[in-house]
mmCIF file of C-alpha atoms and ligand atoms in Angstrom:
data_model
loop_
_atom_site.group_PDB
_atom_site.id
_atom_site.type_symbol
_atom_site.label_atom_id
_atom_site.label_comp_id
_atom_site.label_asym_id
_atom_site.label_seq_id
_atom_site.Cartn_x
_atom_site.Cartn_y
_atom_site.Cartn_z
ATOM 1 C CA MET C 1 0.000 0.000 0.000
ATOM 2 C CA THR C 2 1.243 3.460 -0.905
ATOM 3 C CA TRP C 3 2.439 5.899 1.762
ATOM 4 C CA THR C 4 0.841 9.190 0.796
ATOM 5 C CA ILE C 5 2.583 12.095 2.512
ATOM 6 C CA LEU C 6 0.985 15.521 2.666
ATOM 7 C CA GLY C 7 3.546 18.249 3.271
ATOM 8 C CA ALA C 8 7.068 18.058 1.893
ATOM 9 C CA GLY C 9 8.602 20.013 4.767
ATOM 10 C CA SER C 10 11.114 18.826 7.365
ATOM 11 C CA LEU C 11 9.361 15.765 8.758
ATOM 12 C CA GLY C 12 7.456 14.948 5.561
ATOM 13 C CA CYS C 13 10.709 14.748 3.569
ATOM 14 C CA LEU C 14 12.475 12.834 6.341
ATOM 15 C CA TRP C 15 9.776 10.167 6.337
ATOM 16 C CA ALA C 16 9.394 10.114 2.565
ATOM 17 C CA ALA C 17 13.122 9.655 1.911
ATOM 18 C CA ARG C 18 13.494 6.760 4.368
ATOM 19 C CA LEU C 19 10.354 4.949 3.204
ATOM 20 C CA SER C 20 11.349 5.375 -0.418
ATOM 21 C CA ARG C 21 14.894 4.084 0.002
ATOM 22 C CA ALA C 22 13.498 0.999 1.731
ATOM 23 C CA GLY C 23 11.681 0.277 -1.543
ATOM 24 C CA LEU C 24 8.226 1.158 -0.215
ATOM 25 C CA PRO C 25 5.795 3.020 -2.502
ATOM 26 C CA VAL C 26 5.568 6.711 -1.557
ATOM 27 C CA ARG C 27 3.926 9.747 -3.117
ATOM 28 C CA LEU C 28 3.945 13.346 -2.007
ATOM 29 C CA LEU C 29 1.012 15.719 -1.952
ATOM 30 C CA LEU C 30 1.956 19.340 -2.499
ATOM 31 C CA ARG C 31 -0.084 22.437 -1.889
ATOM 32 C CA ASP C 32 -0.683 23.538 -5.476
ATOM 33 C CA ARG C 33 0.554 23.484 -9.071
ATOM 34 C CA GLN C 34 3.234 26.093 -8.373
ATOM 35 C CA ARG C 35 4.792 24.015 -5.567
ATOM 36 C CA LEU C 36 4.565 20.922 -7.775
ATOM 37 C CA ASN C 37 6.428 22.679 -10.594
ATOM 38 C CA ALA C 38 9.106 23.884 -8.160
ATOM 39 C CA TYR C 39 9.480 20.316 -6.854
ATOM 40 C CA ARG C 40 9.726 18.811 -10.346
ATOM 41 C CA ALA C 41 12.355 21.361 -11.347
ATOM 42 C CA LEU C 42 14.548 20.100 -8.490
ATOM 43 C CA GLY C 43 13.996 16.445 -9.413
ATOM 44 C CA GLY C 44 12.998 15.243 -5.956
ATOM 45 C CA ILE C 45 13.717 15.496 -2.259
ATOM 46 C CA THR C 46 17.260 15.941 -0.997
ATOM 47 C CA LEU C 47 18.000 14.499 2.438
ATOM 48 C CA VAL C 48 21.238 15.506 4.139
ATOM 49 C CA GLU C 49 22.259 12.956 6.721
ATOM 50 C CA ASP C 50 25.602 12.772 8.558
ATOM 51 C CA GLY C 51 26.991 15.284 6.061
ATOM 52 C CA ARG C 52 26.032 13.167 3.026
ATOM 53 C CA GLU C 53 23.227 14.156 0.703
ATOM 54 C CA SER C 54 21.015 11.963 -1.443
ATOM 55 C CA LEU C 55 18.323 12.811 -3.953
ATOM 56 C CA TYR C 56 15.053 10.851 -3.858
ATOM 57 C CA PRO C 57 12.930 11.337 -7.001
ATOM 58 C CA ILE C 58 9.639 10.548 -5.268
ATOM 59 C CA PRO C 59 6.472 11.006 -7.358
ATOM 60 C CA ALA C 60 4.382 14.004 -6.362
ATOM 61 C CA GLU C 61 0.993 15.467 -7.198
ATOM 62 C CA THR C 62 -1.280 18.204 -5.864
ATOM 63 C CA ALA C 63 -3.517 17.439 -2.909
ATOM 64 C CA ALA C 64 -6.639 18.123 -4.948
ATOM 65 C CA GLN C 65 -6.251 15.436 -7.618
ATOM 66 C CA GLY C 66 -5.278 11.788 -7.861
ATOM 67 C CA ALA C 67 -6.143 8.223 -6.897
ATOM 68 C CA PRO C 68 -7.959 7.306 -3.654
ATOM 69 C CA ILE C 69 -5.810 7.483 -0.527
ATOM 70 C CA GLN C 70 -5.722 4.608 1.951
ATOM 71 C CA ARG C 71 -2.888 5.740 4.230
ATOM 72 C CA LEU C 72 -1.983 9.395 4.732
ATOM 73 C CA LEU C 73 0.841 10.877 6.745
ATOM 74 C CA LEU C 74 -0.182 14.438 7.574
ATOM 75 C CA ALA C 75 3.149 16.227 7.871
ATOM 76 C CA CYS C 76 2.169 19.903 8.047
ATOM 77 C CA LYS C 77 2.185 22.320 10.985
ATOM 78 C CA ALA C 78 -0.632 22.141 13.527
ATOM 79 C CA TYR C 79 -2.203 25.382 12.244
ATOM 80 C CA ASP C 80 -2.451 23.958 8.692
ATOM 81 C CA ALA C 81 -3.676 20.486 9.670
ATOM 82 C CA GLU C 82 -7.429 20.948 9.490
ATOM 83 C CA SER C 83 -7.454 22.738 6.126
ATOM 84 C CA ALA C 84 -4.856 20.329 4.710
ATOM 85 C CA ALA C 85 -6.962 17.339 5.796
ATOM 86 C CA ALA C 86 -10.043 18.994 4.270
ATOM 87 C CA SER C 87 -8.184 19.430 0.968
ATOM 88 C CA VAL C 88 -7.818 15.635 0.598
ATOM 89 C CA ALA C 89 -11.083 14.566 2.289
ATOM 90 C CA ALA C 90 -12.749 13.716 -1.022
ATOM 91 C CA ARG C 91 -9.861 11.407 -1.955
ATOM 92 C CA LEU C 92 -9.859 9.316 1.230
ATOM 93 C CA ALA C 93 -10.858 5.688 0.642
ATOM 94 C CA PRO C 94 -13.363 4.073 3.039
ATOM 95 C CA GLY C 95 -11.516 3.097 6.221
ATOM 96 C CA ALA C 96 -8.516 5.297 5.382
ATOM 97 C CA GLU C 97 -5.872 5.796 8.053
ATOM 98 C CA LEU C 98 -4.285 9.159 8.854
ATOM 99 C CA ILE C 99 -1.121 9.584 10.872
ATOM 100 C CA LEU C 100 -1.052 13.020 12.443
ATOM 101 C CA LEU C 101 2.497 14.215 13.080
ATOM 102 C CA GLN C 102 1.572 17.596 14.555
ATOM 103 C CA ASN C 103 3.122 18.860 17.750
ATOM 104 C CA GLY C 104 0.883 20.062 20.584
ATOM 105 C CA LEU C 105 -2.783 19.233 20.955
ATOM 106 C CA GLY C 106 -5.993 20.505 19.451
ATOM 107 C CA SER C 107 -5.238 20.099 15.751
ATOM 108 C CA GLN C 108 -5.580 16.313 15.957
ATOM 109 C CA GLN C 109 -9.051 16.599 17.478
ATOM 110 C CA ALA C 110 -10.048 19.132 14.798
ATOM 111 C CA VAL C 111 -8.897 16.769 12.013
ATOM 112 C CA SER C 112 -10.644 13.752 13.597
ATOM 113 C CA ALA C 113 -13.881 15.734 13.935
ATOM 114 C CA HIS C 114 -13.607 16.791 10.287
ATOM 115 C CA LEU C 115 -13.069 13.206 9.063
ATOM 116 C CA PRO C 116 -15.250 11.010 11.282
ATOM 117 C CA ARG C 117 -14.999 8.004 8.959
ATOM 118 C CA ALA C 118 -11.196 7.887 8.872
ATOM 119 C CA ARG C 119 -9.000 6.306 11.528
ATOM 120 C CA CYS C 120 -6.827 9.091 12.931
ATOM 121 C CA LEU C 121 -3.660 7.979 14.704
ATOM 122 C CA TYR C 122 -1.744 10.522 16.759
ATOM 123 C CA ALA C 123 2.042 10.722 16.741
ATOM 124 C CA SER C 124 4.642 12.300 18.984
ATOM 125 C CA SER C 125 8.194 12.549 17.706
ATOM 126 C CA THR C 126 11.557 13.482 19.173
ATOM 127 C CA GLU C 127 13.296 13.283 15.803
ATOM 128 C CA GLY C 128 14.766 16.555 14.557
ATOM 129 C CA ALA C 129 14.971 17.877 11.009
ATOM 130 C CA PHE C 130 15.024 21.267 9.371
ATOM 131 C CA ARG C 131 14.567 22.675 5.884
ATOM 132 C CA GLU C 132 17.751 24.104 4.441
ATOM 133 C CA SER C 133 15.873 25.220 1.345
ATOM 134 C CA ASP C 134 12.832 24.038 -0.620
ATOM 135 C CA PHE C 135 12.631 20.223 -0.641
ATOM 136 C CA ARG C 136 16.090 19.966 0.926
ATOM 137 C CA VAL C 137 16.062 18.695 4.496
ATOM 138 C CA VAL C 138 18.774 18.099 7.070
ATOM 139 C CA PHE C 139 18.294 15.206 9.489
ATOM 140 C CA ALA C 140 19.522 16.977 12.622
ATOM 141 C CA GLY C 141 18.647 14.723 15.537
ATOM 142 C CA ARG C 142 17.993 11.029 15.985
ATOM 143 C CA GLY C 143 14.952 10.271 18.063
ATOM 144 C CA GLN C 144 11.857 8.207 18.318
ATOM 145 C CA THR C 145 8.241 8.465 17.204
ATOM 146 C CA TRP C 146 5.369 7.139 19.286
ATOM 147 C CA LEU C 147 2.124 6.353 17.525
ATOM 148 C CA GLY C 148 -1.190 5.568 19.110
ATOM 149 C CA ASP C 149 -4.946 5.469 18.818
ATOM 150 C CA LYS C 150 -6.714 7.570 21.417
ATOM 151 C CA ASP C 151 -9.762 5.306 20.962
ATOM 152 C CA GLY C 152 -7.686 2.257 21.862
ATOM 153 C CA GLY C 153 -7.775 0.361 18.554
ATOM 154 C CA PRO C 154 -5.130 -2.226 17.639
ATOM 155 C CA ALA C 155 -1.610 -1.440 16.435
ATOM 156 C CA PRO C 156 -1.532 -1.327 12.630
ATOM 157 C CA GLY C 157 0.337 -3.994 10.677
ATOM 158 C CA TRP C 158 2.387 -1.371 8.793
ATOM 159 C CA LEU C 159 4.575 -0.712 11.845
ATOM 160 C CA THR C 160 6.844 -3.378 10.367
ATOM 161 C CA GLU C 161 7.257 -1.164 7.287
ATOM 162 C CA LEU C 162 8.588 1.595 9.527
ATOM 163 C CA GLU C 163 11.079 -0.864 10.961
ATOM 164 C CA GLN C 164 12.060 -1.879 7.425
ATOM 165 C CA ALA C 165 12.602 1.825 6.619
ATOM 166 C CA ALA C 166 14.692 2.321 9.811
ATOM 167 C CA ILE C 167 12.173 4.830 11.185
ATOM 168 C CA PRO C 168 12.338 4.310 14.969
ATOM 169 C CA ALA C 169 8.692 3.986 15.965
ATOM 170 C CA GLN C 170 6.832 2.479 18.838
ATOM 171 C CA TRP C 171 3.162 1.856 19.474
ATOM 172 C CA SER C 172 1.850 3.715 22.509
ATOM 173 C CA GLU C 173 -1.228 2.668 24.470
ATOM 174 C CA ASN C 174 -1.420 6.145 26.025
ATOM 175 C CA ILE C 175 -0.616 8.533 23.221
ATOM 176 C CA LEU C 176 -2.773 11.338 24.655
ATOM 177 C CA GLU C 177 -0.829 11.278 27.920
ATOM 178 C CA ARG C 178 2.431 11.332 25.951
ATOM 179 C CA LEU C 179 1.259 14.360 23.956
ATOM 180 C CA TRP C 180 0.019 16.074 27.113
ATOM 181 C CA ARG C 181 3.366 15.568 28.829
ATOM 182 C CA LYS C 182 5.080 17.168 25.851
ATOM 183 C CA VAL C 183 2.631 20.091 25.820
ATOM 184 C CA ALA C 184 3.267 20.691 29.531
ATOM 185 C CA LEU C 185 7.051 20.572 29.095
ATOM 186 C CA ASN C 186 6.791 22.929 26.162
ATOM 187 C CA CYS C 187 4.557 25.388 28.105
ATOM 188 C CA ALA C 188 7.009 25.461 31.026
ATOM 189 C CA ILE C 189 10.073 26.100 28.869
ATOM 190 C CA ASN C 190 9.486 27.482 25.380
ATOM 191 C CA PRO C 191 7.487 30.683 26.048
ATOM 192 C CA LEU C 192 9.996 31.772 28.699
ATOM 193 C CA THR C 193 12.898 31.279 26.297
ATOM 194 C CA VAL C 194 11.128 33.626 23.873
ATOM 195 C CA LEU C 195 10.291 36.258 26.487
ATOM 196 C CA HIS C 196 13.734 36.154 28.154
ATOM 197 C CA GLN C 197 15.466 35.758 24.751
ATOM 198 C CA CYS C 198 17.600 32.927 26.064
ATOM 199 C CA ARG C 199 18.741 29.360 25.594
ATOM 200 C CA ASN C 200 16.932 26.585 27.449
ATOM 201 C CA GLY C 201 19.737 26.303 30.018
ATOM 202 C CA ASP C 202 19.418 29.965 31.005
ATOM 203 C CA LEU C 203 16.036 29.174 32.567
ATOM 204 C CA ALA C 204 17.970 27.631 35.459
ATOM 205 C CA SER C 205 18.399 31.223 36.634
ATOM 206 C CA HIS C 206 14.604 31.750 36.742
ATOM 207 C CA PRO C 207 13.702 28.864 39.103
ATOM 208 C CA GLU C 208 10.701 30.520 40.768
ATOM 209 C CA GLU C 209 9.021 31.449 37.501
ATOM 210 C CA VAL C 210 9.512 27.898 36.184
ATOM 211 C CA ALA C 211 8.288 26.337 39.445
ATOM 212 C CA LYS C 212 5.071 28.408 39.472
ATOM 213 C CA LEU C 213 4.297 27.341 35.900
ATOM 214 C CA CYS C 214 5.019 23.690 36.744
ATOM 215 C CA ASP C 215 2.649 23.942 39.682
ATOM 216 C CA GLU C 216 -0.250 25.157 37.503
ATOM 217 C CA LEU C 217 0.596 22.771 34.654
ATOM 218 C CA GLY C 218 0.664 19.961 37.227
ATOM 219 C CA GLN C 219 -2.862 20.924 38.314
ATOM 220 C CA LEU C 220 -3.925 20.852 34.680
ATOM 221 C CA LEU C 221 -2.360 17.425 34.057
ATOM 222 C CA HIS C 222 -3.990 16.113 37.221
ATOM 223 C CA ALA C 223 -7.428 17.460 36.297
ATOM 224 C CA SER C 224 -6.994 15.962 32.809
ATOM 225 C CA GLY C 225 -6.527 12.490 34.300
ATOM 226 C CA TYR C 226 -2.714 12.206 34.313
ATOM 227 C CA PRO C 227 -1.684 12.269 38.004
ATOM 228 C CA GLU C 228 1.654 10.558 37.391
ATOM 229 C CA ALA C 229 2.571 13.067 34.696
ATOM 230 C CA ALA C 230 1.555 15.830 37.128
ATOM 231 C CA ARG C 231 3.862 14.484 39.842
ATOM 232 C CA GLU C 232 6.787 14.052 37.479
ATOM 233 C CA LEU C 233 6.488 17.361 35.634
ATOM 234 C CA GLN C 234 8.788 19.598 37.679
ATOM 235 C CA GLY C 235 11.581 16.975 37.622
ATOM 236 C CA ASP C 236 11.071 16.403 33.887
ATOM 237 C CA VAL C 237 11.277 20.138 33.201
ATOM 238 C CA GLU C 238 14.478 20.502 35.233
ATOM 239 C CA ARG C 239 16.017 17.519 33.418
ATOM 240 C CA VAL C 240 15.136 18.925 29.977
ATOM 241 C CA ILE C 241 16.503 22.371 30.883
ATOM 242 C CA ALA C 242 19.788 20.743 31.944
ATOM 243 C CA ALA C 243 19.990 18.232 29.077
ATOM 244 C CA THR C 244 19.226 20.833 26.370
ATOM 245 C CA ALA C 245 20.988 23.761 28.071
ATOM 246 C CA ALA C 246 22.807 24.901 24.929
ATOM 247 C CA ASN C 247 19.741 24.697 22.644
ATOM 248 C CA PHE C 248 17.319 27.356 21.544
ATOM 249 C CA SER C 249 13.750 26.050 21.833
ATOM 250 C CA SER C 250 11.699 25.451 18.686
ATOM 251 C CA MET C 251 9.436 28.385 19.609
ATOM 252 C CA TYR C 252 12.450 30.644 20.114
ATOM 253 C CA GLN C 253 13.711 29.649 16.658
ATOM 254 C CA ASP C 254 10.319 30.175 15.008
ATOM 255 C CA VAL C 255 10.046 33.684 16.451
ATOM 256 C CA ALA C 256 13.696 34.566 15.750
ATOM 257 C CA GLN C 257 13.204 33.599 12.098
ATOM 258 C CA GLY C 258 9.907 35.459 11.795
ATOM 259 C CA ARG C 259 7.909 32.244 11.350
ATOM 260 C CA ARG C 260 4.481 31.549 12.735
ATOM 261 C CA SER C 261 4.659 29.532 15.964
ATOM 262 C CA GLU C 262 2.338 26.738 17.100
ATOM 263 C CA ILE C 263 1.362 28.687 20.258
ATOM 264 C CA ALA C 264 -2.356 27.951 19.801
ATOM 265 C CA TYR C 265 -1.697 24.217 20.125
ATOM 266 C CA LEU C 266 0.673 24.526 23.084
ATOM 267 C CA LEU C 267 0.080 27.323 25.602
ATOM 268 C CA GLY C 268 -3.204 28.240 23.903
ATOM 269 C CA HIS C 269 -4.439 24.663 24.207
ATOM 270 C CA ALA C 270 -3.408 24.498 27.885
ATOM 271 C CA CYS C 271 -5.356 27.703 28.620
ATOM 272 C CA ARG C 272 -8.438 26.485 26.720
ATOM 273 C CA GLU C 273 -8.372 23.192 28.634
ATOM 274 C CA GLY C 274 -7.978 25.172 31.874
ATOM 275 C CA ASP C 275 -11.174 27.085 30.968
ATOM 276 C CA ARG C 276 -13.014 23.848 30.283
ATOM 277 C CA LEU C 277 -11.893 22.389 33.615
ATOM 278 C CA HIS C 278 -12.541 25.664 35.526
ATOM 279 C CA LEU C 279 -8.920 26.033 36.631
ATOM 280 C CA ALA C 280 -7.733 29.553 37.445
ATOM 281 C CA MET C 281 -4.080 29.134 36.276
ATOM 282 C CA PRO C 282 -3.138 32.846 36.686
ATOM 283 C CA GLN C 283 0.570 32.381 35.848
ATOM 284 C CA LEU C 284 -0.124 30.433 32.664
ATOM 285 C CA ARG C 285 -2.746 32.891 31.485
ATOM 286 C CA ALA C 286 -0.447 35.848 32.171
ATOM 287 C CA LEU C 287 2.337 34.065 30.287
ATOM 288 C CA HIS C 288 -0.014 33.433 27.355
ATOM 289 C CA GLU C 289 -0.974 37.122 27.216
ATOM 290 C CA ARG C 290 2.656 38.267 27.454
ATOM 291 C CA LEU C 291 3.678 35.906 24.684
ATOM 292 C CA ARG C 292 0.791 36.951 22.448
ATOM 293 C CA ALA C 293 1.664 40.624 22.950
ATOM 294 C CA TYR C 294 5.311 39.834 22.159
ATOM 295 C CA LEU C 295 4.326 38.100 18.906
ATOM 296 C CA VAL C 296 1.929 40.865 17.846
ATOM 297 C CA ALA C 297 4.617 43.489 18.494
ATOM 298 C CA ARG C 298 6.813 41.601 16.003
ATOM 299 C CA GLY C 299 4.087 41.311 13.390
ATOM 300 C CA LEU C 300 3.612 37.566 13.986
ATOM 301 C CA PRO C 301 0.303 35.719 14.390
ATOM 302 C CA ASP C 302 -0.675 35.290 18.057
ATOM 303 C CA THR C 303 -2.814 32.204 17.449
HETATM 304 P P1 NAP H 401 7.565 22.314 7.942
HETATM 305 O O1 NAP H 401 9.007 22.052 7.670
HETATM 306 O O2 NAP H 401 7.088 23.724 7.998
HETATM 307 O O3 NAP H 401 6.725 21.532 6.839
HETATM 308 C C1 NAP H 401 5.339 21.622 6.732
HETATM 309 C C2 NAP H 401 4.988 21.359 5.285
HETATM 310 O O4 NAP H 401 3.565 21.260 5.172
HETATM 311 C C3 NAP H 401 5.419 22.471 4.321
HETATM 312 O O5 NAP H 401 6.173 21.888 3.292
HETATM 313 C C4 NAP H 401 4.114 23.027 3.800
HETATM 314 O O6 NAP H 401 4.126 23.401 2.450
HETATM 315 C C5 NAP H 401 3.216 21.819 3.927
HETATM 316 N N1 NAP H 401 1.786 22.131 3.865
HETATM 317 C C6 NAP H 401 1.066 22.931 4.690
HETATM 318 N N2 NAP H 401 -0.208 22.972 4.305
HETATM 319 C C7 NAP H 401 -0.297 22.181 3.211
HETATM 320 C C8 NAP H 401 -1.372 21.823 2.335
HETATM 321 N N3 NAP H 401 -2.610 22.283 2.538
HETATM 322 N N4 NAP H 401 -1.112 20.996 1.303
HETATM 323 C C9 NAP H 401 0.144 20.535 1.085
HETATM 324 N N5 NAP H 401 1.197 20.832 1.874
HETATM 325 C C10 NAP H 401 0.958 21.645 2.929
HETATM 326 O O7 NAP H 401 7.093 21.637 9.306
HETATM 327 P P2 NAP H 401 7.793 20.439 10.116
HETATM 328 O O8 NAP H 401 8.971 20.990 10.848
HETATM 329 O O9 NAP H 401 7.965 19.250 9.241
HETATM 330 O O10 NAP H 401 6.687 20.173 11.220
HETATM 331 C C11 NAP H 401 5.497 19.420 10.984
HETATM 332 C C12 NAP H 401 4.916 19.100 12.371
HETATM 333 O O11 NAP H 401 5.814 18.215 13.033
HETATM 334 C C13 NAP H 401 4.799 20.338 13.273
HETATM 335 O O12 NAP H 401 3.651 20.255 14.067
HETATM 336 C C14 NAP H 401 6.046 20.260 14.149
HETATM 337 O O13 NAP H 401 5.900 20.898 15.405
HETATM 338 C C15 NAP H 401 6.186 18.749 14.302
HETATM 339 N N6 NAP H 401 7.557 18.318 14.619
HETATM 340 C C16 NAP H 401 8.607 18.758 13.852
HETATM 341 C C17 NAP H 401 9.893 18.331 14.157
HETATM 342 C C18 NAP H 401 11.079 18.778 13.343
HETATM 343 O O14 NAP H 401 12.223 18.490 13.759
HETATM 344 N N7 NAP H 401 10.915 19.460 12.230
HETATM 345 C C19 NAP H 401 10.099 17.461 15.250
HETATM 346 C C20 NAP H 401 9.010 17.025 15.987
HETATM 347 C C21 NAP H 401 7.740 17.473 15.665
HETATM 348 P P3 NAP H 401 4.918 24.641 1.858
HETATM 349 O O15 NAP H 401 6.331 24.146 1.712
HETATM 350 O O16 NAP H 401 4.244 24.843 0.567
HETATM 351 O O17 NAP H 401 4.771 25.754 2.839
#
């Protein structure tokens, strides 16, 4: 069965290149005719890995037209996910499976609600890749991808294809908790790195601010049904700050490069869930407002 990949950005190209070189059928769905022409002019995807680059001439088409889709990897940003899924809705075969690679939470639920007849699997990845230029991607950090079905269905048979393609992936029985843990970590670290204009490690000199956020995020995790995640959060945050001390967070990098951030699916999602659960969360809400004001002042979207 063909792996159809929507979005030839960092993760989309990383997956496409590895699946293709394992001999598995892959096709890319690009936004429009103009992007398709630009892709064809380059002759394929270039993946740079350990300093070596390889060209993968993977077939591509626009999202709007083509054969029915049975398995779709949705590899766009969270804020594009719902419209991207809508753009291929008419092409989805009965019982189609979607793998949603988006960071944060909220976009997955929007896609699932839009496509009630498809099976939507959620993913959480620690792999790292970035776009050097159009359709040219650098594999920057080895990691792992967890996949799961929030409705508890069985693990799909195609996990063996990921193994064959050397894509480190594991089935998770609690994918929502995994995504929530990542959202909480992100909310405790990333916005502060933007507002203080610092590397992750520099947050060690703002221990009280971090601790107050962890306290409220812990309440949110607890109220969402993840007491263990709530208990472990502060320690997890301190470990990540120490282990990634020299790094700039993804949100810091987005803002520094004038790119739209995924704030609505991270801090925004945490605040919306706090509303739903009637949690006050004053520190988180103040942080959200400060971050939004910071983005607006730089001409960037605050949602
Ligand atoms: P990215 O490099 O910006 O790539 C997104 C791609 O989606 C772009 O190529 C974009 O097309 C395409 N796209 C958007 N809407 C589309 C549509 N309607 N039809 C066709 N293509 C469409 O993003 P990314 O870094 O791969 O991130 C994807 C998700 O994975 C994000 O939620 C991110 O947080 C998460 N993630 C990324 C990494 C990483 O290391 N990169 C790691 C873990 C998680 P254009 O090129 O035409 O704009």
